[in-house]
Amino acid sequence: MKKQLSFILLLLSLVATAQEKFTLSGTVSEAASGETMIGVNVIIPALQTGVITNEYGFYSITLPEGTHQVIFNSLGFADYVETITLTGPMTKNVKLEEATESLDEVILETDVEKMSLKTPQMSVNTLKASTIKSIPAVLGEADVIKAITLLPGVTNAGEGASGFNVRGGAADQNLVLLDEATLYNSSHLFGFFSVFNPDAIKDVTLYKGGIPARYGGRIASVLDIYQKDGNKREYHATGGIGLLASRLLLEGPIVKDKASFLVGGRSTYAHLFLPIVDPGNDNSAYFYDLNTKLSYDLDDNNKLFLSGYFGRDVFEISDLFANSFGNTTVNLRWNHLFNDKLFSNLSLIYSDYYYGLELKFADFQFDSGIRNFNLKYDLTSYISDKLKLKYGLNSIYYKFNPGELSATSEDSGINPKKLADKYAFENAIYLEGELEFSPKINIQAGLRLSTFQRLGQESIFVYEDDNPILYNEAIDIYQKATPIDTISKSRGSSIKSFLNFEPRFAISYQLNEKSSIKASYNRTSQYIHLISNTTSPTPFDIYAPSGQFIDPQIGDQVAAGYFRDFENFSFEVEAYYKEVQNRIDYVDDADLIANDAIERIILNGEARAYGLEFLLRKTVGKFQGWISYTLSKSEQRTPGRTPEETGINNGEWYNAAWDRVHDFSITGQYELSPKWSFSANFIYQTGQPTTFPTGQYIYNDIVVPVYESRNASRLPDFHRMDISATWKPKAKVKRRFKGEWVFSVYNIYDRANASSISFRENTDTGQNEATKLSIFGIIPAVTYNFKF
């Protein structure tokens, strides 16, 4: 009896102790605009604990009853410090003022450093819009994609190429999100600009590894970008006028401190100058895009957001061809706070990517695209000061348009042809948790369960022995199989289903107050594939869903790193290894355009990537910047399906088209005075893999080249330096208008970097020769930015 009584008293004591803890929660926003702030540190120094605000500026932390000093800290803003007495649940909404003093005077820098060292999240980089705008870019236009390629582990396919590559992954293996909506092409004008208007961007986060379970559908990385909500207190205009492009963004309150709007437009007018350069031809090359957002606070617990993006590229060469492509997205979101420990976000998202080509000389139009409807519901439960759970579901309905050929005139010899639309349904549920296991050990673990159903469609080809591609051993080539039948299935039926478990795990161990080590593992599944025979996405590329002949890509990545904070610097080094199953590749001489049976030209293979990443950063003082270096290798292999088959490249490992062994960059910004600031970056990369001819023979008076093994050679190494200077005239007292001039030089020493090398016969000598194509030389630019 005494033992039972003691046990009951112990339980009551534990309950009483638990009841002495209460939740402090609220939203952090900018004082000037009312814009909610992502990633603000909420620190309780005496307890050596804290949290950060989520994507919507919300935070929640459970603390013991009593008096606590709480610090709200964000780079570029003055610390907000308040002593609170917690006797019950408390809501504390905070507005941060922009910093007016040097960032050297952040009073609790050490505690902020501890927060970043303790979190198990690794292989992640966050950039603010101000950082992106300070980096020199081509034609004077600040660029998100150019900025992230200065980070370790991130490269692009070269100048004039769209997309980016992360840790040896292909461009289509990156999930690019703008306000949660998927973008299928992140570039304008084939990589000259990105689709992201820097004036409309609030926050940019890149996950290269240790990807949280709430993200899925891609196996290389997640680029998560959030637009501003719009100023809830004042009307403002922000914009810039450049030599070749201009932009304008308007924002302001609809109902003060309650509802706001944001609308931004951007366009290039380079095509207006083309008649001057080439007056005989009617050529065009331009883009335009539009960012919109409406935000409405229904009450303290409910917020609505309606955001959208529309962009188009137009590229036209006289009477030869016209090319148009672009993204359209719409997202309706509802934030709901059930209580101070349970936050939810419900989103209904529409995304569409269109790409088309008109060949005027042949009088036909080719259109293709991908469209999806996405319903997602995410919840965050702040269980205690040591445990936070995130869970939710995601359902995506896809419609793929592989292509449609149509005549553009009555005299056209083209027969109209519509390839069968493809449909799919992707679903997922996930659970992830962050646990402070001990003062030194923190854990992040999660599980994502994803399913994919390839739905019925018209005109499904049936092949003998279910084999759409045949190997001709006599002449050592792959050939298309001839369908033996064509069937149709209703859209409500399933052709093929897939189920994948995707575990995620990360752990950090704090060695001391200044350093920690971290490790992570994640498995991800990708159900849609970009079928391409180029090194970067183009309008000819076709997105294909997994199905009867195409298995989903499965990526497994492990990473480990060491992280160290110094007085004014931070240093991190990470090693990673990644394997990819079911990486498809096209066979030699594959025809991708208007192909109604893509399964007849591809084979399943595998890929691997591994490397070391180094990053040294300085984020305080007049001089700031970072140095990054990556030593890596990325390879693919597609063996034969039987011992007799040669596969691709004789079944041997070969360099991926985006493999860069060495990738080194330096980025720096220096504030000389309130009027003048300077920035520069230098980039060096190993040359891009390519395939060169090794000989030739003549057959029936036709010269036939003989090529080496796939991607066995490389283009010359790539390097360049960009610089910029910003001059801010002294603003007049009580005048809202502010302006600045940005003078930039891209590729200051005029390096002729090779975009490609082609071979031809010299008509004068009759000898074969190599010719190098370079996209950019030295490019000076002037941009005037303004805000009022």
JSON list of N, CA and C in Angstrom, two decimals, residues 552-574:
[
{"chain": "A", "resi": 552, "resn": "PRO", "atom": "N", "xyz": [9.85, 4.88, -61.07]},
{"chain": "A", "resi": 552, "resn": "PRO", "atom": "CA", "xyz": [10.23, 6.12, -60.39]},
{"chain": "A", "resi": 552, "resn": "PRO", "atom": "C", "xyz": [11.70, 6.10, -59.99]},
{"chain": "A", "resi": 553, "resn": "GLN", "atom": "N", "xyz": [12.31, 7.27, -60.02]},
{"chain": "A", "resi": 553, "resn": "GLN", "atom": "CA", "xyz": [13.68, 7.40, -59.55]},
{"chain": "A", "resi": 553, "resn": "GLN", "atom": "C", "xyz": [13.68, 7.37, -58.02]},
{"chain": "A", "resi": 554, "resn": "ILE", "atom": "N", "xyz": [14.63, 6.65, -57.45]},
{"chain": "A", "resi": 554, "resn": "ILE", "atom": "CA", "xyz": [14.78, 6.56, -56.00]},
{"chain": "A", "resi": 554, "resn": "ILE", "atom": "C", "xyz": [16.17, 7.06, -55.65]},
{"chain": "A", "resi": 555, "resn": "GLY", "atom": "N", "xyz": [16.23, 8.06, -54.80]},
{"chain": "A", "resi": 555, "resn": "GLY", "atom": "CA", "xyz": [17.51, 8.63, -54.40]},
{"chain": "A", "resi": 555, "resn": "GLY", "atom": "C", "xyz": [17.79, 8.38, -52.93]},
{"chain": "A", "resi": 556, "resn": "ASP", "atom": "N", "xyz": [19.00, 7.92, -52.64]},
{"chain": "A", "resi": 556, "resn": "ASP", "atom": "CA", "xyz": [19.48, 7.74, -51.26]},
{"chain": "A", "resi": 556, "resn": "ASP", "atom": "C", "xyz": [20.72, 8.59, -51.08]},
{"chain": "A", "resi": 557, "resn": "GLN", "atom": "N", "xyz": [20.70, 9.44, -50.05]},
{"chain": "A", "resi": 557, "resn": "GLN", "atom": "CA", "xyz": [21.83, 10.33, -49.81]},
{"chain": "A", "resi": 557, "resn": "GLN", "atom": "C", "xyz": [22.21, 10.31, -48.34]},
{"chain": "A", "resi": 558, "resn": "VAL", "atom": "N", "xyz": [23.51, 10.18, -48.07]},
{"chain": "A", "resi": 558, "resn": "VAL", "atom": "CA", "xyz": [24.04, 10.33, -46.72]},
{"chain": "A", "resi": 558, "resn": "VAL", "atom": "C", "xyz": [25.01, 11.50, -46.74]},
{"chain": "A", "resi": 559, "resn": "ALA", "atom": "N", "xyz": [25.06, 12.21, -45.63]},
{"chain": "A", "resi": 559, "resn": "ALA", "atom": "CA", "xyz": [25.95, 13.37, -45.53]},
{"chain": "A", "resi": 559, "resn": "ALA", "atom": "C", "xyz": [26.42, 13.51, -44.08]},
{"chain": "A", "resi": 560, "resn": "ALA", "atom": "N", "xyz": [27.61, 14.05, -43.92]},
{"chain": "A", "resi": 560, "resn": "ALA", "atom": "CA", "xyz": [28.15, 14.33, -42.59]},
{"chain": "A", "resi": 560, "resn": "ALA", "atom": "C", "xyz": [28.95, 15.61, -42.68]},
{"chain": "A", "resi": 561, "resn": "GLY", "atom": "N", "xyz": [28.94, 16.39, -41.60]},
{"chain": "A", "resi": 561, "resn": "GLY", "atom": "CA", "xyz": [29.62, 17.68, -41.66]},
{"chain": "A", "resi": 561, "resn": "GLY", "atom": "C", "xyz": [30.12, 18.16, -40.32]},
{"chain": "A", "resi": 562, "resn": "TYR", "atom": "N", "xyz": [31.05, 19.10, -40.40]},
{"chain": "A", "resi": 562, "resn": "TYR", "atom": "CA", "xyz": [31.60, 19.77, -39.22]},
{"chain": "A", "resi": 562, "resn": "TYR", "atom": "C", "xyz": [31.32, 21.26, -39.36]},
{"chain": "A", "resi": 563, "resn": "PHE", "atom": "N", "xyz": [30.80, 21.88, -38.28]},
{"chain": "A", "resi": 563, "resn": "PHE", "atom": "CA", "xyz": [30.38, 23.27, -38.32]},
{"chain": "A", "resi": 563, "resn": "PHE", "atom": "C", "xyz": [31.05, 24.02, -37.17]},
{"chain": "A", "resi": 564, "resn": "ARG", "atom": "N", "xyz": [31.63, 25.19, -37.48]},
{"chain": "A", "resi": 564, "resn": "ARG", "atom": "CA", "xyz": [32.37, 25.93, -36.48]},
{"chain": "A", "resi": 564, "resn": "ARG", "atom": "C", "xyz": [32.09, 27.42, -36.63]},
{"chain": "A", "resi": 565, "resn": "ASP", "atom": "N", "xyz": [31.83, 28.08, -35.51]},
{"chain": "A", "resi": 565, "resn": "ASP", "atom": "CA", "xyz": [31.64, 29.53, -35.48]},
{"chain": "A", "resi": 565, "resn": "ASP", "atom": "C", "xyz": [32.84, 30.18, -34.83]},
{"chain": "A", "resi": 566, "resn": "PHE", "atom": "N", "xyz": [33.34, 31.23, -35.49]},
{"chain": "A", "resi": 566, "resn": "PHE", "atom": "CA", "xyz": [34.40, 32.05, -34.94]},
{"chain": "A", "resi": 566, "resn": "PHE", "atom": "C", "xyz": [33.79, 33.41, -34.56]},
{"chain": "A", "resi": 567, "resn": "GLU", "atom": "N", "xyz": [34.63, 34.35, -34.18]},
{"chain": "A", "resi": 567, "resn": "GLU", "atom": "CA", "xyz": [34.10, 35.64, -33.72]},
{"chain": "A", "resi": 567, "resn": "GLU", "atom": "C", "xyz": [33.31, 36.36, -34.80]},
{"chain": "A", "resi": 568, "resn": "ASN", "atom": "N", "xyz": [33.86, 36.41, -36.01]},
{"chain": "A", "resi": 568, "resn": "ASN", "atom": "CA", "xyz": [33.18, 37.10, -37.11]},
{"chain": "A", "resi": 568, "resn": "ASN", "atom": "C", "xyz": [32.96, 36.21, -38.32]},
{"chain": "A", "resi": 569, "resn": "PHE", "atom": "N", "xyz": [33.27, 34.93, -38.18]},
{"chain": "A", "resi": 569, "resn": "PHE", "atom": "CA", "xyz": [33.19, 34.02, -39.31]},
{"chain": "A", "resi": 569, "resn": "PHE", "atom": "C", "xyz": [32.45, 32.75, -38.91]},
{"chain": "A", "resi": 570, "resn": "SER", "atom": "N", "xyz": [32.01, 32.02, -39.91]},
{"chain": "A", "resi": 570, "resn": "SER", "atom": "CA", "xyz": [31.52, 30.66, -39.70]},
{"chain": "A", "resi": 570, "resn": "SER", "atom": "C", "xyz": [32.12, 29.78, -40.78]},
{"chain": "A", "resi": 571, "resn": "PHE", "atom": "N", "xyz": [32.38, 28.54, -40.41]},
{"chain": "A", "resi": 571, "resn": "PHE", "atom": "CA", "xyz": [33.01, 27.60, -41.34]},
{"chain": "A", "resi": 571, "resn": "PHE", "atom": "C", "xyz": [32.26, 26.28, -41.27]},
{"chain": "A", "resi": 572, "resn": "GLU", "atom": "N", "xyz": [32.03, 25.69, -42.44]},
{"chain": "A", "resi": 572, "resn": "GLU", "atom": "CA", "xyz": [31.38, 24.38, -42.48]},
{"chain": "A", "resi": 572, "resn": "GLU", "atom": "C", "xyz": [31.95, 23.55, -43.61]},
{"chain": "A", "resi": 573, "resn": "VAL", "atom": "N", "xyz": [32.09, 22.28, -43.35]},
{"chain": "A", "resi": 573, "resn": "VAL", "atom": "CA", "xyz": [32.54, 21.33, -44.36]},
{"chain": "A", "resi": 573, "resn": "VAL", "atom": "C", "xyz": [31.61, 20.12, -44.32]},
{"chain": "A", "resi": 574, "resn": "GLU", "atom": "N", "xyz": [31.15, 19.69, -45.48]},
{"chain": "A", "resi": 574, "resn": "GLU", "atom": "CA", "xyz": [30.24, 18.55, -45.57]},
{"chain": "A", "resi": 574, "resn": "GLU", "atom": "C", "xyz": [30.74, 17.57, -46.62]}
]
